[in-house]
């Protein structure tokens, strides 16, 4: 069977590449520290030596629109074109082609359905920066096949935080059941408190620093019960109009299982807090979660 070797959850700031590769005199003051933190975080994946990446992100209305918006979707293609024209123009993200793992995608699709998650699927999925950003930050060689899974964090009605956590548990079970000796890393991106286009967009911190610090503590302690008891769609909206990206962090805690994170780091930028979190499997964690 396949082995989950690491679970990573991070934010996906689209300006990272441009901010850290511009000439030094043009870089923002935080750029050197940002680069150091990302490169340190990258090592948490490198040392796990994965063979396949299961990647969780959310389409920013690039390919999925309000006329047909699945709550959860899995890609089943041999390869995935990535980066949309506005991401090239606005963020300086180059085009990518990611190799897929069709066998694992097909297996996970069926296994997740058997567990009660009827995911939509696409054989022609194009990837945006929610998945390309972690390729840039933690796997810049882009040398591993991927299984992409998209979640709806933008278009209400959204699934509940509990549903995101349960999907994470189901993804973990599907990875564990995949008939292969491959080493699998799961990587998901979302947000802490975030405001897009609203009055709190350009603050010196994220719109809700109290929530951001509490979220980091939840990751450090693995306290999923506290999250599910206190985080709702309404509380996330009060923390910022795009804070629902936190649902993907909840999903990744489901993949990792009920355990404290092994690595937690952060960086305050002018309008958001960047978060970098990694869990490694612990013996007995799965039994506790069963």
CSV table of C-alpha atoms in Angstrom, one decimal:
chain,number,residue,atom,x,y,z
A,1,UNK,CA,0.0,0.0,0.0
A,2,UNK,CA,1.0,3.6,-0.5
A,3,UNK,CA,2.6,5.5,2.4
A,4,UNK,CA,1.7,9.1,3.4
A,5,UNK,CA,5.0,10.6,4.3
A,6,UNK,CA,4.1,14.3,4.9
A,7,UNK,CA,1.1,16.6,5.0
A,8,UNK,CA,1.7,20.3,4.2
A,9,UNK,CA,-0.7,23.2,4.6
A,10,UNK,CA,0.3,26.7,3.5
A,11,UNK,CA,-1.0,30.0,2.2
A,12,UNK,CA,-0.6,30.6,-1.6
A,13,UNK,CA,0.5,34.2,-2.0
A,14,UNK,CA,0.8,34.7,-5.8
A,15,UNK,CA,3.4,37.5,-5.6
A,16,UNK,CA,6.1,35.3,-3.9
A,17,UNK,CA,8.0,34.5,-7.1
A,18,UNK,CA,8.0,38.1,-8.4
A,19,UNK,CA,8.8,39.6,-4.9
A,20,UNK,CA,11.8,37.3,-4.3
A,21,UNK,CA,13.3,37.3,-7.8
A,22,UNK,CA,13.2,41.0,-8.6
A,23,UNK,CA,16.5,43.0,-8.6
A,24,UNK,CA,17.4,43.6,-4.9
A,25,UNK,CA,16.8,47.4,-5.2
A,26,UNK,CA,13.2,46.6,-6.4
A,27,UNK,CA,12.3,44.1,-3.7
A,28,UNK,CA,10.0,44.7,-0.8
A,29,UNK,CA,11.7,44.9,2.6
A,30,UNK,CA,10.3,41.5,3.7
A,31,UNK,CA,11.5,39.7,0.6
A,32,UNK,CA,14.8,38.3,2.0
A,33,UNK,CA,13.1,37.0,5.1
A,34,UNK,CA,10.2,35.6,3.0
A,35,UNK,CA,12.6,33.7,0.8
A,36,UNK,CA,14.5,32.3,3.8
A,37,UNK,CA,11.3,31.1,5.4
A,38,UNK,CA,10.0,29.4,2.2
A,39,UNK,CA,13.3,27.7,1.6
A,40,UNK,CA,13.3,26.4,5.2
A,41,UNK,CA,9.7,25.2,4.8
A,42,UNK,CA,10.7,23.5,1.5
A,43,UNK,CA,13.0,21.2,3.4
A,44,UNK,CA,10.1,19.7,5.3
A,45,UNK,CA,8.9,18.2,2.0
A,46,UNK,CA,12.3,17.4,0.6
A,47,UNK,CA,13.3,15.2,3.6
A,48,UNK,CA,10.1,13.2,3.3
A,49,UNK,CA,11.3,12.0,-0.2
A,50,UNK,CA,7.8,11.7,-1.8
A,51,UNK,CA,7.1,10.0,-5.1
A,52,UNK,CA,3.6,11.5,-5.7
A,53,UNK,CA,1.9,14.8,-4.6
A,54,UNK,CA,-1.8,14.9,-3.8
A,55,UNK,CA,-2.5,18.6,-4.1
A,56,UNK,CA,-5.5,20.4,-2.7
A,57,UNK,CA,-6.4,23.9,-3.9
A,58,UNK,CA,-9.3,26.0,-5.1
A,59,UNK,CA,-10.0,27.5,-8.5
A,60,UNK,CA,-10.2,31.3,-8.4
A,61,UNK,CA,-13.0,31.5,-11.0
A,62,UNK,CA,-10.5,30.7,-13.8
A,63,UNK,CA,-12.0,27.5,-15.0
A,64,UNK,CA,-14.9,26.8,-12.6
A,65,UNK,CA,-17.8,29.4,-12.7
A,66,UNK,CA,-21.2,29.9,-11.2
A,67,UNK,CA,-22.9,28.1,-14.0
A,68,UNK,CA,-21.5,24.8,-12.9
A,69,UNK,CA,-19.6,24.8,-9.6
A,70,UNK,CA,-18.8,21.5,-7.9
A,71,UNK,CA,-18.1,21.5,-4.2
A,72,UNK,CA,-15.2,19.0,-4.7
A,73,UNK,CA,-13.5,17.9,-7.9
A,74,UNK,CA,-10.6,15.6,-8.7
A,75,UNK,CA,-8.4,15.8,-11.7
A,76,UNK,CA,-7.8,12.6,-13.7
A,77,UNK,CA,-5.6,13.8,-16.6
A,78,UNK,CA,-2.2,12.6,-17.8
A,79,UNK,CA,-0.9,16.1,-17.6
A,80,UNK,CA,-2.2,19.5,-16.5
A,81,UNK,CA,-1.5,22.9,-18.1
A,82,UNK,CA,-1.2,25.6,-15.5
A,83,UNK,CA,-1.2,29.3,-15.1
A,84,UNK,CA,-3.9,31.6,-16.6
A,85,UNK,CA,-3.2,34.7,-18.5
A,86,UNK,CA,-4.0,37.1,-15.7
A,87,UNK,CA,-1.7,35.2,-13.3
A,88,UNK,CA,1.1,35.7,-15.8
A,89,UNK,CA,0.2,39.4,-16.2
A,90,UNK,CA,-0.5,40.3,-12.6
A,91,UNK,CA,1.7,38.0,-10.6
A,92,UNK,CA,4.6,37.1,-13.0
A,93,UNK,CA,3.9,33.4,-12.7
A,94,UNK,CA,5.2,31.5,-15.7
A,95,UNK,CA,3.3,28.7,-17.5
A,96,UNK,CA,3.7,25.2,-16.2
A,97,UNK,CA,2.9,21.7,-17.2
A,98,UNK,CA,2.3,19.2,-14.3
A,99,UNK,CA,2.4,15.5,-14.9
A,100,UNK,CA,-0.6,13.6,-13.6
A,101,UNK,CA,-0.9,10.2,-12.0
A,102,UNK,CA,-3.9,8.8,-13.7
A,103,UNK,CA,-3.9,5.5,-11.9
A,104,UNK,CA,-3.9,7.1,-8.5
A,105,UNK,CA,-6.5,9.7,-9.5
A,106,UNK,CA,-8.9,7.0,-10.7
A,107,UNK,CA,-8.3,4.9,-7.6
A,108,UNK,CA,-8.9,7.8,-5.3
A,109,UNK,CA,-12.0,8.9,-7.2
A,110,UNK,CA,-13.6,5.5,-6.7
A,111,UNK,CA,-12.4,5.1,-3.1
A,112,UNK,CA,-13.7,8.5,-2.1
A,113,UNK,CA,-17.1,7.7,-3.7
A,114,UNK,CA,-17.2,4.5,-1.7
A,115,UNK,CA,-16.6,6.6,1.4
A,116,UNK,CA,-19.6,8.8,0.6
A,117,UNK,CA,-17.8,11.7,-1.2
A,118,UNK,CA,-19.2,12.0,-4.8
A,119,UNK,CA,-16.5,14.2,-6.2
A,120,UNK,CA,-16.9,15.7,-9.7
A,121,UNK,CA,-14.0,14.9,-12.0
A,122,UNK,CA,-12.2,16.5,-14.9
A,123,UNK,CA,-10.0,14.9,-17.6
A,124,UNK,CA,-9.2,18.4,-18.9
A,125,UNK,CA,-8.5,20.4,-15.8
A,126,UNK,CA,-6.2,23.5,-16.0
A,127,UNK,CA,-4.5,24.4,-12.8
A,128,UNK,CA,-4.3,27.9,-11.2
A,129,UNK,CA,-2.0,29.5,-8.6
A,130,UNK,CA,-3.6,27.7,-5.6
A,131,UNK,CA,-1.6,24.6,-6.8
A,132,UNK,CA,1.2,26.3,-8.7
A,133,UNK,CA,2.2,28.4,-5.8
A,134,UNK,CA,3.2,25.4,-3.6
A,135,UNK,CA,5.0,23.9,-6.7
A,136,UNK,CA,7.0,27.1,-6.8
A,137,UNK,CA,7.7,27.2,-3.1
A,138,UNK,CA,8.2,23.6,-2.0
A,139,UNK,CA,8.9,21.7,-5.2
A,140,UNK,CA,10.3,24.1,-7.7
A,141,UNK,CA,11.8,21.4,-9.9
A,142,UNK,CA,8.3,20.2,-10.7
A,143,UNK,CA,9.6,16.7,-11.0
A,144,UNK,CA,6.8,14.7,-9.4
A,145,UNK,CA,3.3,13.6,-10.7
A,146,UNK,CA,0.3,15.1,-9.0
A,147,UNK,CA,-3.3,14.3,-8.2
A,148,UNK,CA,-5.1,17.6,-8.0
A,149,UNK,CA,-8.2,18.1,-5.9
A,150,UNK,CA,-10.2,21.3,-6.0
A,151,UNK,CA,-12.5,22.5,-3.2
A,152,UNK,CA,-15.2,25.3,-3.3
A,153,UNK,CA,-14.2,28.0,-0.8
A,154,UNK,CA,-15.7,30.9,-2.8
A,155,UNK,CA,-19.2,30.3,-4.0
A,156,UNK,CA,-21.9,29.8,-1.3
A,157,UNK,CA,-23.4,27.6,-0.1
A,158,UNK,CA,-20.2,26.1,1.1
A,159,UNK,CA,-19.7,22.8,2.7
A,160,UNK,CA,-19.3,22.9,6.5
A,161,UNK,CA,-16.0,22.9,8.3
A,162,UNK,CA,-16.8,19.4,9.5
A,163,UNK,CA,-17.4,18.3,5.9
A,164,UNK,CA,-13.9,19.6,4.9
A,165,UNK,CA,-12.3,17.8,7.9
A,166,UNK,CA,-14.2,14.6,7.0
A,167,UNK,CA,-13.0,14.8,3.4
A,168,UNK,CA,-9.5,15.1,4.7
A,169,UNK,CA,-9.9,11.9,6.7
A,170,UNK,CA,-11.3,10.2,3.6
A,171,UNK,CA,-8.4,11.4,1.4
A,172,UNK,CA,-6.0,10.0,4.0
A,173,UNK,CA,-7.8,6.6,3.9
A,174,UNK,CA,-7.7,6.6,0.1
A,175,UNK,CA,-4.0,7.3,0.1
A,176,UNK,CA,-3.4,4.6,2.6
A,177,UNK,CA,-5.4,2.1,0.5
A,178,UNK,CA,-3.8,2.9,-2.9
A,179,UNK,CA,-2.2,-0.4,-4.0
A,180,UNK,CA,1.3,0.9,-4.5
A,181,UNK,CA,4.6,1.1,-2.7
A,182,UNK,CA,4.8,4.8,-3.5
A,183,UNK,CA,5.5,7.5,-1.0
A,184,UNK,CA,2.8,10.2,-1.0
A,185,UNK,CA,2.9,13.8,0.2
A,186,UNK,CA,-0.4,15.7,0.6
A,187,UNK,CA,-0.1,19.5,0.0
A,188,UNK,CA,-3.0,21.9,0.4
A,189,UNK,CA,-3.2,25.7,0.3
A,190,UNK,CA,-5.7,28.2,1.7
A,191,UNK,CA,-5.8,31.3,3.8
A,192,UNK,CA,-5.8,32.6,7.3
A,193,UNK,CA,-7.7,35.9,7.7
A,194,UNK,CA,-7.9,37.6,4.4
A,195,UNK,CA,-9.8,40.5,2.8
A,196,UNK,CA,-10.0,40.9,-1.0
A,197,UNK,CA,-11.5,44.1,-2.4
A,198,UNK,CA,-12.9,45.1,0.9
A,199,UNK,CA,-12.1,47.9,3.4
A,200,UNK,CA,-9.6,45.8,5.3
A,201,UNK,CA,-7.5,44.7,2.3
A,202,UNK,CA,-4.5,47.0,2.8
A,203,UNK,CA,-3.9,46.8,6.5
A,204,UNK,CA,-0.4,46.3,7.9
A,205,UNK,CA,-1.5,42.8,9.0
A,206,UNK,CA,-4.2,40.4,8.0
A,207,UNK,CA,-7.7,41.7,8.8
A,208,UNK,CA,-8.0,39.6,12.0
A,209,UNK,CA,-4.6,39.1,13.7
A,210,UNK,CA,-6.4,37.5,16.7
A,211,UNK,CA,-7.8,34.8,14.5
A,212,UNK,CA,-4.4,34.3,12.8
A,213,UNK,CA,-2.6,33.8,16.0
A,214,UNK,CA,-5.2,31.4,17.3
A,215,UNK,CA,-5.1,29.4,14.1
A,216,UNK,CA,-1.3,28.9,14.5
A,217,UNK,CA,-1.9,27.7,18.0
A,218,UNK,CA,-4.5,25.2,16.8
A,219,UNK,CA,-2.0,23.9,14.3
A,220,UNK,CA,0.7,23.6,17.0
A,221,UNK,CA,-1.6,21.7,19.3
A,222,UNK,CA,-3.6,19.8,16.7
A,223,UNK,CA,-6.8,20.9,18.4
A,224,UNK,CA,-9.3,20.1,15.7
A,225,UNK,CA,-12.1,19.9,18.2
A,226,UNK,CA,-11.6,23.6,19.1
A,227,UNK,CA,-11.7,24.5,15.5
A,228,UNK,CA,-14.9,22.6,14.7
A,229,UNK,CA,-16.5,24.0,17.9
A,230,UNK,CA,-15.7,27.7,17.1
A,231,UNK,CA,-15.1,28.2,13.4
A,232,UNK,CA,-18.2,28.7,11.3
A,233,UNK,CA,-19.0,30.4,8.0
A,234,UNK,CA,-20.1,33.4,9.9
A,235,UNK,CA,-17.0,33.7,12.1
A,236,UNK,CA,-14.8,33.3,9.0
A,237,UNK,CA,-16.7,36.1,7.2
A,238,UNK,CA,-16.2,38.4,10.2
A,239,UNK,CA,-12.4,37.7,10.0
A,240,UNK,CA,-12.3,38.8,6.4
A,241,UNK,CA,-14.3,38.3,3.2
A,242,UNK,CA,-11.9,35.6,1.9
A,243,UNK,CA,-11.1,33.8,5.2
A,244,UNK,CA,-13.1,30.8,4.0
A,245,UNK,CA,-9.8,29.6,2.5
A,246,UNK,CA,-9.2,28.4,6.1
A,247,UNK,CA,-11.5,25.5,5.2
A,248,UNK,CA,-8.6,24.0,3.2
A,249,UNK,CA,-6.4,24.1,6.3
A,250,UNK,CA,-9.1,22.2,8.2
A,251,UNK,CA,-9.1,19.6,5.3
A,252,UNK,CA,-5.3,19.2,5.7
A,253,UNK,CA,-5.7,18.6,9.4
A,254,UNK,CA,-8.0,15.8,8.4
A,255,UNK,CA,-5.4,14.3,6.2
A,256,UNK,CA,-2.7,14.6,8.9
A,257,UNK,CA,-4.9,13.1,11.6
A,258,UNK,CA,-5.5,14.4,15.2
A,259,UNK,CA,-1.9,15.3,16.1
A,260,UNK,CA,0.1,18.5,16.7
A,261,UNK,CA,2.0,19.9,13.7
A,262,UNK,CA,5.7,19.1,13.5
A,263,UNK,CA,6.5,22.4,11.9
A,264,UNK,CA,4.7,25.8,12.2
A,265,UNK,CA,6.1,29.0,10.8
A,266,UNK,CA,4.6,32.3,9.7
A,267,UNK,CA,5.4,35.7,8.2
A,268,UNK,CA,3.3,38.9,8.6
A,269,UNK,CA,3.1,40.7,5.3
A,270,UNK,CA,1.3,44.0,4.8
A,271,UNK,CA,-2.2,42.6,4.3
A,272,UNK,CA,-2.0,38.9,5.3
A,273,UNK,CA,-0.2,36.4,7.4
A,274,UNK,CA,1.6,33.7,5.5
A,275,UNK,CA,1.5,30.3,7.3
A,276,UNK,CA,3.7,27.2,6.7
A,277,UNK,CA,2.7,24.0,8.5
A,278,UNK,CA,3.8,20.4,8.2
A,279,UNK,CA,2.8,17.1,9.8
A,280,UNK,CA,4.6,13.8,9.7
A,281,UNK,CA,2.8,10.6,10.4
A,282,UNK,CA,3.0,9.3,13.9
A,283,UNK,CA,2.6,5.6,14.8
A,284,UNK,CA,-0.8,5.2,16.4
A,285,UNK,CA,-2.3,8.4,15.1
A,286,UNK,CA,-4.5,6.5,12.6
A,287,UNK,CA,-5.8,4.2,15.3
A,288,UNK,CA,-6.8,7.2,17.4
A,289,UNK,CA,-8.7,8.7,14.5
A,290,UNK,CA,-10.5,5.5,13.5
